[in-house]
Short mmCIF file of C-alpha atoms and ligand atoms in Angstrom, two decimals:
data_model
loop_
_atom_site.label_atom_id
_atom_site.label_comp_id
_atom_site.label_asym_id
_atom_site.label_seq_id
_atom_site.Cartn_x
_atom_site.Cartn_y
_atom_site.Cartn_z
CA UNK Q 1 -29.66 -12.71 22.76
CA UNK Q 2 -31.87 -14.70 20.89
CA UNK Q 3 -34.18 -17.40 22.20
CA UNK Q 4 -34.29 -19.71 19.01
CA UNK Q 5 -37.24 -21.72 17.35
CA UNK Q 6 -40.12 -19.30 17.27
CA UNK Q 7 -41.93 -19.30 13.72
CA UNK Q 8 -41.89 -15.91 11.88
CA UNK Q 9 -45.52 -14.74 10.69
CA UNK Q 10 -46.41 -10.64 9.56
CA UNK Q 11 -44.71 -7.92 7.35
CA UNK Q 12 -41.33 -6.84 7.49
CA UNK Q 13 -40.66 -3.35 5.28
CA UNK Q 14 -37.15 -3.61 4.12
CA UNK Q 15 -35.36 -0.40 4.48
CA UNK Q 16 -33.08 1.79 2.13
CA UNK Q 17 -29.84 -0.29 0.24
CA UNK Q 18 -26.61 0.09 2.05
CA UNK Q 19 -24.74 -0.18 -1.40
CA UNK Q 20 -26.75 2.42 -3.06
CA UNK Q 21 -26.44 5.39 -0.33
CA UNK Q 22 -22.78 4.67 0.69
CA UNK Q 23 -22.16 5.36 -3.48
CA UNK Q 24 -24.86 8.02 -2.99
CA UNK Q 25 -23.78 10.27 -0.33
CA UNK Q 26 -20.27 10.57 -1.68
CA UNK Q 27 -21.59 11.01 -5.32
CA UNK Q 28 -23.30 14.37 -3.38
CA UNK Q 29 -19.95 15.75 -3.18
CA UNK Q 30 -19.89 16.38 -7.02
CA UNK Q 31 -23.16 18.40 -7.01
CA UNK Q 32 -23.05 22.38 -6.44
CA UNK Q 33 -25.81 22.88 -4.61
CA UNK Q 34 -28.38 20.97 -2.45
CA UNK Q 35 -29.23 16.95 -2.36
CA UNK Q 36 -31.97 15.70 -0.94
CA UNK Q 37 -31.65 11.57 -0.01
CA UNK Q 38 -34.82 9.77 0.95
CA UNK Q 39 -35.30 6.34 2.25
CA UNK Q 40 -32.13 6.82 4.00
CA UNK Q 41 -31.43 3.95 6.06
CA UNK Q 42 -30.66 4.27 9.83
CA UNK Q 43 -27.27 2.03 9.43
CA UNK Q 44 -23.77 2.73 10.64
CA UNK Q 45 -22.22 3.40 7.59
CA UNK Q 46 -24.33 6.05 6.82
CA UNK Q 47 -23.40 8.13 10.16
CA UNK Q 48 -20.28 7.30 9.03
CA UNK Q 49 -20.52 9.07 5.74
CA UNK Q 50 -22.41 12.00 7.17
CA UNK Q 51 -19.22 12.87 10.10
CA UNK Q 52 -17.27 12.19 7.37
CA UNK Q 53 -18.89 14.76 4.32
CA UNK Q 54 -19.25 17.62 7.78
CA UNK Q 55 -15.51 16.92 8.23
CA UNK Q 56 -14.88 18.00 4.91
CA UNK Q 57 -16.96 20.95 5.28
CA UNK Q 58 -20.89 19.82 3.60
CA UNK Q 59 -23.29 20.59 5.63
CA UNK Q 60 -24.82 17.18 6.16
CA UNK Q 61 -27.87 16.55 8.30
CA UNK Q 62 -30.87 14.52 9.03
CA UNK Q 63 -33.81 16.59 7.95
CA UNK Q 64 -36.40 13.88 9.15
CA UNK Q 65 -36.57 10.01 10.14
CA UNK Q 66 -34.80 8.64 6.79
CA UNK Q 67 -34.23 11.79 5.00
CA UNK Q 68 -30.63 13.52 4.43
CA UNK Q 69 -29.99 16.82 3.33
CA UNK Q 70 -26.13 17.04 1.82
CA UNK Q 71 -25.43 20.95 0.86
CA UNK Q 72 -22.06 20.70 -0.72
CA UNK Q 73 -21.76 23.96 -2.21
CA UNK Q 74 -19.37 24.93 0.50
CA UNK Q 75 -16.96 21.71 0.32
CA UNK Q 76 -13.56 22.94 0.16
CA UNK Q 77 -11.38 20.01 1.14
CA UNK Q 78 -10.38 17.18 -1.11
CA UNK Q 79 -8.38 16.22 2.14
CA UNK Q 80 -10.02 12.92 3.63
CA UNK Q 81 -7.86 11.18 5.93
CA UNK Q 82 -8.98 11.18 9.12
CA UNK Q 83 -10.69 8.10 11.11
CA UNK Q 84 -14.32 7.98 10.07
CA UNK Q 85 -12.75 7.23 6.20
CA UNK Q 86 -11.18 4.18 7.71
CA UNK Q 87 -14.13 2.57 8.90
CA UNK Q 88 -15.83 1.80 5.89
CA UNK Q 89 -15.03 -0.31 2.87
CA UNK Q 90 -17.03 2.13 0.46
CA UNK Q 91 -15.12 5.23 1.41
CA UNK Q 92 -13.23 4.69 -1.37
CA UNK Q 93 -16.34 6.38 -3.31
CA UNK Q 94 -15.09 9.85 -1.99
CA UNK Q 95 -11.38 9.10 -4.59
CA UNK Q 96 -14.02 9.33 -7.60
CA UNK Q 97 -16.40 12.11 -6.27
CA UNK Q 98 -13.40 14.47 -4.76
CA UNK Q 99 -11.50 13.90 -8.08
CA UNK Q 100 -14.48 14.50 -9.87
CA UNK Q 101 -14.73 18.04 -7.79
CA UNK Q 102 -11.83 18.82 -7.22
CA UNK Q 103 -9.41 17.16 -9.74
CA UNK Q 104 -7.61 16.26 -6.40
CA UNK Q 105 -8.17 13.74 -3.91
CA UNK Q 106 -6.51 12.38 -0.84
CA UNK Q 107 -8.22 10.00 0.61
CA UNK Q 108 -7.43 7.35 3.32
CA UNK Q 109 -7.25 3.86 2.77
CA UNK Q 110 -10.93 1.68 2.99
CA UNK Q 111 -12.01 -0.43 5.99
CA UNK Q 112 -14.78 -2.61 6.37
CA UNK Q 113 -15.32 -6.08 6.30
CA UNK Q 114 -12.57 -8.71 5.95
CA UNK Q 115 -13.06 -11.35 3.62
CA UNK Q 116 -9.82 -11.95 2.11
CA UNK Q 117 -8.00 -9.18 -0.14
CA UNK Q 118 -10.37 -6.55 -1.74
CA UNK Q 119 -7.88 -4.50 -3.83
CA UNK Q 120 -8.59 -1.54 -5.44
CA UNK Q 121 -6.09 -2.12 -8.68
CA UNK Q 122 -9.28 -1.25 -11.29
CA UNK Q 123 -10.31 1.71 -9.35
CA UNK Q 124 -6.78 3.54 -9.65
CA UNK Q 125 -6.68 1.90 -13.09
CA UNK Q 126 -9.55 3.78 -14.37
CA UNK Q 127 -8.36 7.04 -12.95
CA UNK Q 128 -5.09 6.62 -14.22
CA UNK Q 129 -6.92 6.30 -17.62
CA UNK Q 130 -9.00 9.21 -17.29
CA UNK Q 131 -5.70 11.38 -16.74
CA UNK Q 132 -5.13 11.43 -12.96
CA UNK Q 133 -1.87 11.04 -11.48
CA UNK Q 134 -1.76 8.74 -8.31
CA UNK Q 135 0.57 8.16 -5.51
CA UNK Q 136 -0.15 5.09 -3.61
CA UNK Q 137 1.35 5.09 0.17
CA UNK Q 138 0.76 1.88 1.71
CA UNK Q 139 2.62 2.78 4.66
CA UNK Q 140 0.65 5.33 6.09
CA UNK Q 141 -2.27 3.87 4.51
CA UNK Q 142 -3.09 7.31 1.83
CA UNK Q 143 -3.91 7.24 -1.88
CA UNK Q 144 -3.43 10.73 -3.53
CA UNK Q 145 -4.12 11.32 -7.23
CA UNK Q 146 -4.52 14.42 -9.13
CA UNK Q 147 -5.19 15.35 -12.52
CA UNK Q 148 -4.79 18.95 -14.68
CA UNK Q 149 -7.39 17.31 -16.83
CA UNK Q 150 -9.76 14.49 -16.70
CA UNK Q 151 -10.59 12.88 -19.97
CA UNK Q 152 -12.77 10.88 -21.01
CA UNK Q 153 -11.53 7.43 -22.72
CA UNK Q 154 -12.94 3.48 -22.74
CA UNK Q 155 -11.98 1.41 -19.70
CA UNK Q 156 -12.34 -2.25 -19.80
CA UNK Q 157 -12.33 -3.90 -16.50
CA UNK Q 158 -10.55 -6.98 -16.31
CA UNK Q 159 -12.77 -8.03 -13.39
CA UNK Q 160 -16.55 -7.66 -12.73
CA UNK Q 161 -16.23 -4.79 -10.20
CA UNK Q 162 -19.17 -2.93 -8.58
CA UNK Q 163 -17.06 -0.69 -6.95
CA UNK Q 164 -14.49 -0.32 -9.95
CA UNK Q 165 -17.69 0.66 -11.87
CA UNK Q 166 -19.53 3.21 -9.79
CA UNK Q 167 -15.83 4.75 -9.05
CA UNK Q 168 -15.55 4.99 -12.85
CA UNK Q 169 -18.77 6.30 -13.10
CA UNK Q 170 -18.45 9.23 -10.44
CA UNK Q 171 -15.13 10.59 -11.95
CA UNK Q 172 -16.33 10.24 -15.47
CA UNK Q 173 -19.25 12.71 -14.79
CA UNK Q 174 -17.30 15.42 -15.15
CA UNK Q 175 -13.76 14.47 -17.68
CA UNK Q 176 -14.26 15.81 -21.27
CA UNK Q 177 -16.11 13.74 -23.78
CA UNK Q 178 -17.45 10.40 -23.27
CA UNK Q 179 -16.05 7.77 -21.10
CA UNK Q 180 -17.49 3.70 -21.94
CA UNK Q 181 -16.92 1.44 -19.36
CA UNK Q 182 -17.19 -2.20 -20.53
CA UNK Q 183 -17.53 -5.54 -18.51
CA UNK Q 184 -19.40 -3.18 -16.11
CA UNK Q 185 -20.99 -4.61 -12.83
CA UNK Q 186 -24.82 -4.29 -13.43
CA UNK Q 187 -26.41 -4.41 -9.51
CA UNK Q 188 -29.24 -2.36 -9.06
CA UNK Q 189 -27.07 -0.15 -6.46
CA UNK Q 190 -25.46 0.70 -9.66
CA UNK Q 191 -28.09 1.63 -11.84
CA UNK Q 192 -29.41 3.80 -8.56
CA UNK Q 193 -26.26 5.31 -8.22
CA UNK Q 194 -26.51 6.50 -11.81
CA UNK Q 195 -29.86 7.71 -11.93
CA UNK Q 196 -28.95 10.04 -8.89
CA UNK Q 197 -25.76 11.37 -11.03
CA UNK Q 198 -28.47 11.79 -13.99
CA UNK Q 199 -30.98 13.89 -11.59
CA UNK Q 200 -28.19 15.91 -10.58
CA UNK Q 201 -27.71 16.87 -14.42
CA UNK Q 202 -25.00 13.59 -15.43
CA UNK Q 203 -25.07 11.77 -18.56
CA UNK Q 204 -24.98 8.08 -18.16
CA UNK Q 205 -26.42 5.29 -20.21
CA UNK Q 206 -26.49 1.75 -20.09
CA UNK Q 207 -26.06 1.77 -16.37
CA UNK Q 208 -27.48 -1.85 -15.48
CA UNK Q 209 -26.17 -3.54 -18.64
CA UNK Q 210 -22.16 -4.25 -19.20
CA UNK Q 211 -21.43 -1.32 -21.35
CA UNK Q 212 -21.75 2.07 -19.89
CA UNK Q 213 -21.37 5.10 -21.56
CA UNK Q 214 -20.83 8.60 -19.29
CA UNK Q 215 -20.94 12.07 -21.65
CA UNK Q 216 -18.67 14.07 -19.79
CA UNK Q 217 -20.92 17.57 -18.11
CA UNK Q 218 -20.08 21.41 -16.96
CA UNK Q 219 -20.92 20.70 -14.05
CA UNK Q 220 -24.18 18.90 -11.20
CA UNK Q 221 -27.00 20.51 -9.80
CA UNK Q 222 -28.61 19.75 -6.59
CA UNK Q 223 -31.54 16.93 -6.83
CA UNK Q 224 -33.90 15.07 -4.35
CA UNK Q 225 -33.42 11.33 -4.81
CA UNK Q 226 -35.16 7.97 -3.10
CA UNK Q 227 -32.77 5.54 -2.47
CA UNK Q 228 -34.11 1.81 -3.64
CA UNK Q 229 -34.71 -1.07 -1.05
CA UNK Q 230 -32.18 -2.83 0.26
CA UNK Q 231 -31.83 -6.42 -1.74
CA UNK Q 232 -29.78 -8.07 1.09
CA UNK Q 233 -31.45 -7.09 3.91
CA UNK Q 234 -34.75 -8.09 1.96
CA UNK Q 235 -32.74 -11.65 1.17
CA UNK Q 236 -31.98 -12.16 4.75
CA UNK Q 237 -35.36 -12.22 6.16
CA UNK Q 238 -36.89 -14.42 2.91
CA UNK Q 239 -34.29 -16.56 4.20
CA UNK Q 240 -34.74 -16.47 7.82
CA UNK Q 241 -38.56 -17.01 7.30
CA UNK Q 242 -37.62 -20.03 4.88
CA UNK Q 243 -35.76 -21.72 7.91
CA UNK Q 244 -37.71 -20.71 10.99
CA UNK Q 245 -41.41 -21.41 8.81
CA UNK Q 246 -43.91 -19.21 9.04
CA UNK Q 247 -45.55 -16.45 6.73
CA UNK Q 248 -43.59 -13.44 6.10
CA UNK Q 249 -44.37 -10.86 3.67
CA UNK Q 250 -41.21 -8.11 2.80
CA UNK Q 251 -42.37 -5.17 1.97
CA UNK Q 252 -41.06 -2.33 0.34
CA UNK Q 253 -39.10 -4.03 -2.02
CA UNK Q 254 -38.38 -4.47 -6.23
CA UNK Q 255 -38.94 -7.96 -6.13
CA UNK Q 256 -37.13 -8.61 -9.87
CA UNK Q 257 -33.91 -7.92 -7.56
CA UNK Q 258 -34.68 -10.88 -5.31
CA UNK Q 259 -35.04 -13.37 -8.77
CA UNK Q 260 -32.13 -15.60 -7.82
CA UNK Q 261 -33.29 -16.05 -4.14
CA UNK Q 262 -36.70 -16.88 -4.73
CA UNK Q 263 -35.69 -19.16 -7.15
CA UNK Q 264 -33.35 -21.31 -4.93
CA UNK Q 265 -36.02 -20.86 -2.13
CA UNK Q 266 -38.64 -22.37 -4.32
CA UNK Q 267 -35.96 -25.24 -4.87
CA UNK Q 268 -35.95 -26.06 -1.43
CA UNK Q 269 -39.23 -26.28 -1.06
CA UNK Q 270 -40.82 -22.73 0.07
CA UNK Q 271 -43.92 -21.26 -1.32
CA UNK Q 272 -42.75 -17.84 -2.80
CA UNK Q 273 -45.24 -15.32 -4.36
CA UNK Q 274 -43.85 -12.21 -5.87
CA UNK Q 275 -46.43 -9.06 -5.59
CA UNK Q 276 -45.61 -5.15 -7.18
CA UNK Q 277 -43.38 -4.59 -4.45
CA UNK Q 278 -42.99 -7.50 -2.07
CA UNK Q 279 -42.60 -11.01 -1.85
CA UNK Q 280 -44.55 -13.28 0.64
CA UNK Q 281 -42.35 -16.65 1.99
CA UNK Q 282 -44.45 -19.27 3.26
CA UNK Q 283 -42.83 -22.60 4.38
CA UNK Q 284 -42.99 -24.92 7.09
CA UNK Q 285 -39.28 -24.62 7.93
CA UNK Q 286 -38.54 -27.82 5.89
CA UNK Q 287 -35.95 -27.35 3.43
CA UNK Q 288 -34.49 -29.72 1.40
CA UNK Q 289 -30.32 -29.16 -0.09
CA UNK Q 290 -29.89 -27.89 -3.00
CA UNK Q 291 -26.92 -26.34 -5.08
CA UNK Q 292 -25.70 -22.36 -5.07
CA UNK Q 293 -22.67 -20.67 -6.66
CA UNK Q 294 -22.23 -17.01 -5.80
CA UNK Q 295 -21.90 -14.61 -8.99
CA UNK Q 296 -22.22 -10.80 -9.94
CA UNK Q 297 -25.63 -9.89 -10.60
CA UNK Q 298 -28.14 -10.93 -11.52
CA UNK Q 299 -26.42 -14.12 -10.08
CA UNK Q 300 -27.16 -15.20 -6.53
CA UNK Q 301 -24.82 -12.38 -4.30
CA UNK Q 302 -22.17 -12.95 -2.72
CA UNK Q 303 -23.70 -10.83 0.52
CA UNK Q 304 -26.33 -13.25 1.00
CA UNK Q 305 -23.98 -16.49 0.80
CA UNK Q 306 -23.46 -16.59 4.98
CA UNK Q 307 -27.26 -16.36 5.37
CA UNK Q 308 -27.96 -19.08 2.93
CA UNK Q 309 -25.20 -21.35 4.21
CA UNK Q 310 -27.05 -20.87 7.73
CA UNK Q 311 -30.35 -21.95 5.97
CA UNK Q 312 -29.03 -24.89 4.40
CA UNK Q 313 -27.57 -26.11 7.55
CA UNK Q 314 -30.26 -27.61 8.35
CA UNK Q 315 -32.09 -28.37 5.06
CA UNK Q 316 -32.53 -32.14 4.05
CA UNK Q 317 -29.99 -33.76 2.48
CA UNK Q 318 -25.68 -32.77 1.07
CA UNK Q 319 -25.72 -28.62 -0.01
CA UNK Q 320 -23.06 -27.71 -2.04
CA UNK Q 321 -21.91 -23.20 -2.07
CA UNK Q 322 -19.46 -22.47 -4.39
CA UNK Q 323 -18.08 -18.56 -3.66
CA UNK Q 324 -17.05 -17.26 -6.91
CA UNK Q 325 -16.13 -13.73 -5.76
CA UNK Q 326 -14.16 -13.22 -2.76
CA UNK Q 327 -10.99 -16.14 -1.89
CA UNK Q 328 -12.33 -16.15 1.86
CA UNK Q 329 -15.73 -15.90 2.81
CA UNK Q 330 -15.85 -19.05 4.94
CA UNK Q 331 -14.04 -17.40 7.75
CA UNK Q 332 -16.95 -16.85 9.61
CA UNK Q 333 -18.12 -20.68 9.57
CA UNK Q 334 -15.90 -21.66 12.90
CA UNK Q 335 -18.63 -20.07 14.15
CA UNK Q 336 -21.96 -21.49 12.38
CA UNK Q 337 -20.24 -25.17 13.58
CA UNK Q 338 -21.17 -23.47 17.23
CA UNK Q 339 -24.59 -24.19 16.58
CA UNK Q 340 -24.20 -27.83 15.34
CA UNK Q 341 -23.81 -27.32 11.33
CA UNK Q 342 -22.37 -29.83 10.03
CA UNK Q 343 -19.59 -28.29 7.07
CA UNK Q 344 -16.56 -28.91 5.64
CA UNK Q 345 -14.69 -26.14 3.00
CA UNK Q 346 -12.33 -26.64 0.58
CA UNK Q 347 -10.99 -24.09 -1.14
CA UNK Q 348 -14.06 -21.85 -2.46
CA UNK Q 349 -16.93 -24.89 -1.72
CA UNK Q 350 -18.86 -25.57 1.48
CA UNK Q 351 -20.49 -28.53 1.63
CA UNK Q 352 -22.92 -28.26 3.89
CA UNK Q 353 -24.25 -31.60 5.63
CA UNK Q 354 -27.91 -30.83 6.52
CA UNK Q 355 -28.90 -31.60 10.18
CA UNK Q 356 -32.35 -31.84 11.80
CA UNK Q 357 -31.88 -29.64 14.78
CA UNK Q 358 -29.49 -26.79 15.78
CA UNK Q 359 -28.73 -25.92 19.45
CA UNK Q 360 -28.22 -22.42 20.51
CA UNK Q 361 -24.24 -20.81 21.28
CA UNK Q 362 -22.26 -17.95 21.89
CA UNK Q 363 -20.44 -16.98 18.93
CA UNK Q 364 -19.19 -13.70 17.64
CA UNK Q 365 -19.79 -11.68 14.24
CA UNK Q 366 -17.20 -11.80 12.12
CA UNK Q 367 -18.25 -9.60 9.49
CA UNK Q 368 -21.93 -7.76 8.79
CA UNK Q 369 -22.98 -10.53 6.56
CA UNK Q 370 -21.73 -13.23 8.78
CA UNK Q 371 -23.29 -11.51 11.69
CA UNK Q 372 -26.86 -12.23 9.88
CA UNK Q 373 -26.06 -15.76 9.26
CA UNK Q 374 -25.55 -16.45 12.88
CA UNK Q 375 -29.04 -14.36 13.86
CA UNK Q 376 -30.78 -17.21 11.59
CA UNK Q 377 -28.95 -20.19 13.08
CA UNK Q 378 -29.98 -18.82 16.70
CA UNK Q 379 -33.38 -18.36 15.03
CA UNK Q 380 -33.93 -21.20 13.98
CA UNK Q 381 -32.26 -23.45 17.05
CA UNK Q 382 -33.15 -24.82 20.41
CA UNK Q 383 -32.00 -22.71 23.05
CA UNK Q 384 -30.24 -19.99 23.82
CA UNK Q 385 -27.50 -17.84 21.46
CA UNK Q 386 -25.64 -14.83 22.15
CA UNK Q 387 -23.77 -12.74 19.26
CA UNK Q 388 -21.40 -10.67 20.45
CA UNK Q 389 -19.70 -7.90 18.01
CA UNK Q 390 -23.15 -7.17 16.79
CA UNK Q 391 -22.04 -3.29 15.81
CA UNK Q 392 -20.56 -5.55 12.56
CA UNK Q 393 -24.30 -6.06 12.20
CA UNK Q 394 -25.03 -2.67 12.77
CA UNK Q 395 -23.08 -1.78 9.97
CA UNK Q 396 -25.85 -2.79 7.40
CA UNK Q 397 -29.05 -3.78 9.26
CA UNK Q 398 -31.37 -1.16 10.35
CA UNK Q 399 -32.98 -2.18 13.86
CA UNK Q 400 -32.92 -5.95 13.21
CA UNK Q 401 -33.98 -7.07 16.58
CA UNK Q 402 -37.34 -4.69 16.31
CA UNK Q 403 -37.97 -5.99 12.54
CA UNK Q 404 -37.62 -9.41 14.14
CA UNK Q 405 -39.34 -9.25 17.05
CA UNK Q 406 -42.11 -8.24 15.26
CA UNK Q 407 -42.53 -11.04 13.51
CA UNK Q 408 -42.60 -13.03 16.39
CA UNK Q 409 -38.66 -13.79 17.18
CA UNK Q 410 -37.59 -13.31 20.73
CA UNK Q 411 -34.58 -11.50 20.30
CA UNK Q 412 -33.12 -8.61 22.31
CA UNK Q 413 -30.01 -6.39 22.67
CA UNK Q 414 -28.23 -6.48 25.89
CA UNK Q 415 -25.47 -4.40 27.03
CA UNK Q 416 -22.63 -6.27 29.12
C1 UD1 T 1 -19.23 -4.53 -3.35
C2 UD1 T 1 -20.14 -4.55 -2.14
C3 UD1 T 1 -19.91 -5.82 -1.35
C4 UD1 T 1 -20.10 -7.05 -2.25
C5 UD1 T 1 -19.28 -6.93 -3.53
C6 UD1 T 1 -19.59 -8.01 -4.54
C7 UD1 T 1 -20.35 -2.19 -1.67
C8 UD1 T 1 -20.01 -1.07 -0.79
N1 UD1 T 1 -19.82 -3.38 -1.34
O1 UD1 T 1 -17.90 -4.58 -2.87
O2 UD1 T 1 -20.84 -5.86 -0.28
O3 UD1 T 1 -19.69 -8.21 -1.57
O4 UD1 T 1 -19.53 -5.66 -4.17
O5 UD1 T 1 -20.94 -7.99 -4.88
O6 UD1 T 1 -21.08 -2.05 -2.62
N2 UD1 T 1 -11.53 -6.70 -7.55
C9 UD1 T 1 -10.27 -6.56 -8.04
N3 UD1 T 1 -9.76 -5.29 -8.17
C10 UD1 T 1 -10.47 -4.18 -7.84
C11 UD1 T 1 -11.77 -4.34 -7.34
C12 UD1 T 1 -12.28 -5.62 -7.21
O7 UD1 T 1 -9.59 -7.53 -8.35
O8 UD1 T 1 -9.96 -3.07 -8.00
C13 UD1 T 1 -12.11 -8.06 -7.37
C14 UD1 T 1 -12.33 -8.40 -5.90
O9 UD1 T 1 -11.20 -8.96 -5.30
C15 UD1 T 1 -13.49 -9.38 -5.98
C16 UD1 T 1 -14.27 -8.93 -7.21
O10 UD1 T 1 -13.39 -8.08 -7.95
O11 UD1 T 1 -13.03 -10.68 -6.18
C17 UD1 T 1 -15.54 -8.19 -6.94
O12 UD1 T 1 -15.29 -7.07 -6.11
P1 UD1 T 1 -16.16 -5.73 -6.16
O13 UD1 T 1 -17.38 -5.96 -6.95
O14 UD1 T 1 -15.26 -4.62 -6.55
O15 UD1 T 1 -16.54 -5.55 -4.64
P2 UD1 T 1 -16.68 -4.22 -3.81
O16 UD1 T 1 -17.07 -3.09 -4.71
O17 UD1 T 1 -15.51 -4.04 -2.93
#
């Protein structure tokens, strides 16, 4: 329940990335020994991962507020079908980290969010390279694969593909020789992904650039790791500060990740200043339109596109979002219109008709993303809103209504 048009003023410390540790905790798998994860964040998909690593027999705990401990040595099951796989979109991690281990993997089908097809084509494609043989059984929902021998070889992804990449990247650690992987995806949960794999004893270069090159190793060792802060969580309160006005520093971030934001914020008229590790927003909650297109990195992200098409809702003047990466990430704006916004979609564009005031509405999350787009509209309106299906939220935000009501926003979680 929010209570909309409060300004936001104060620090908000952004927590650990959601696309680094859901890569991170499966690349665990691979080690023999002990990982330690810091700057865990306390998110859904992380409990999911950890039921789903002491299913397969880890030992998986919480050793303090925001630290994991993932023993491994005792893994014995390549076997990971059951529901807790289901849930999450970036389950299909554990097909490169179990193959890695094990040279066999079965592994059910990914959840998560729903934004039009997200097929996994370049992810069997680059195990297939490397020498695994795969069985794909849509009908009960289970990929198998299995290899005598993983080797390494060059894989050229048709498509820019984060997960493609760090899938690559996971099963490569091991396969003999070198493995290059070109037309790689370069977001930082990528490079972070890789330096983990290189503390545990990996040999990756180029991670962050579009070639990658992985020298096949014996074997992992154990290794403590700090997870980096979470770009879209970090975008979604630059953003929410941009609309409601205010002064909001977020802390606890790498603010070179946040480049394509803070430029399109300073477009619309916020003051942005970039520190060693945060950004202050300053505005006075008048925006004016401008123009974004969604691209890999270090484009603007796709997972901040709902947030920002919330923002511009009621910025000054015609917006035009292009969404270059997934066919159907408008689904969720049936339910911004709730609030007043004024936008019309064709095909892959939202134009987005700016209006002076927003009035508060009952809507439902569609997706995590989408979730966050429709806490900024209530934000930033008259009135009351209520969200229901916030778990989606829950998914990838680490106690948002706390962070929030810190800085002033009177929001609260109620139970009906
Ligand atoms: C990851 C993020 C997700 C983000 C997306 C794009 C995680 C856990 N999720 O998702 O939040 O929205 O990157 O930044 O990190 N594609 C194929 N074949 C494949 C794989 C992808 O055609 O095998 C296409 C997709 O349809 C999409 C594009 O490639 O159009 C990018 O997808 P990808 O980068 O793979 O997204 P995810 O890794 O699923």
């Amino acid at each position: 329940m929010i209570k909309g048009r409060n300004p936001l003023n104060g620090e908000v410390v952004i927590s650990g990335a959601k696309n680094a540790v859901v890569a991170i905790i499966p690349a665990a798998i691979i080690a023999n020994g002990v990982c330690i994860i810091d700057n865990l964040p306390a998110i859904e998909d992380v409990r999911c991962l950890q039921d789903t690593l002491i299913k397969l027999g880890a030992v998986c705990e919480l050793i303090d507020e925001g630290t994991l401990m993932v023993d491994s040595s005792n893994l014995n099951n390549w076997n990971a079908t059951f529901d807790s796989v289901r849930r999450i979109r970036a389950s299909y991690y554990l097909m490169g980290a179990l193959l890695a281990r094990f040279k066999e993997a079965k592994v059910a089908l990914p959840g998560g969010c729903n934004f039009g097809t997200r097929p996994i084509d370049l992810h069997l494609k680059a195990f297939r390279a490397l020498g695994a043989v795969i069985d794909e059984d849509y009908d009960n929902g289970v990929i198998s694969l299995k290899a005598d021998r993983l080797v390494g070889t060059n894989i050229f992804l048709d498509t820019v593909s984060v997960g493609a990449t760090i899938n690559t990247m996971l099963a490569a650690t091991l396969a003999e020789g070198v493995t290059t992987i070109e037309n790689a995806a370069k977001e930082p949960h990528i490079v972070d992904t890789a330096n983990f794999l290189n503390m545990m004893g990996a040999k990756i270069k180029g991670a962050g650039t579009d070639v990658i090159r992985i020298t096949g190793v014996e074997s992992l060792h154990g290794a403590e790791y700090m997870i980096i802060p979470d770009q879209i969580e970090a975008g979604t309160y630059m953003i929410a500060a941009a609309v409601c006005g205010g002064h909001v520093s977020v802390r606890n971030i790498i603010p070179k990740h946040m480049d394509s934001l803070s430029a399109k914020l300073k477009e619309m008229g916020c003051k942005v200043i970039e520190g060693d590790d945060y950004i202050d927003v300053i505005s006075d909650g008048n925006l004016s339109a401008t123009r974004v297109k969604t691209m890999a990195y270090p484009g603007f992200p796709t997972d901040l596109q709902p947030q920002m098409v919330a923002g511009l809702s009621k910025a000054d003047g015609i917006s035009i979002l292009t969404e270059t990466v997934w066919e159907n990430r408008f689904q969720y704006i049936e339910q911004l219109r709730k609030f007043g916004c004024d936008i019309t979609i064709d095909g892959r564009v939202a134009t987005i008709h700016g209006v002076s005031q927003l009035h508060g509405a009952e809507v439902m999350a569609t997706d995590l993303r989408a979730g966050a787009a429709m806490v900024i509209a209530g934000l930033s309106a008259n009135g009351i809103t209520k969200i229901g299906n916030v778990r989606f939220i829950d998914r990838g935000y680490e106690k948002i209504e706390y962070k929030l009501k810190a800085l002033g926003a009177d929001i609260k979680r109620v139970k009906e």
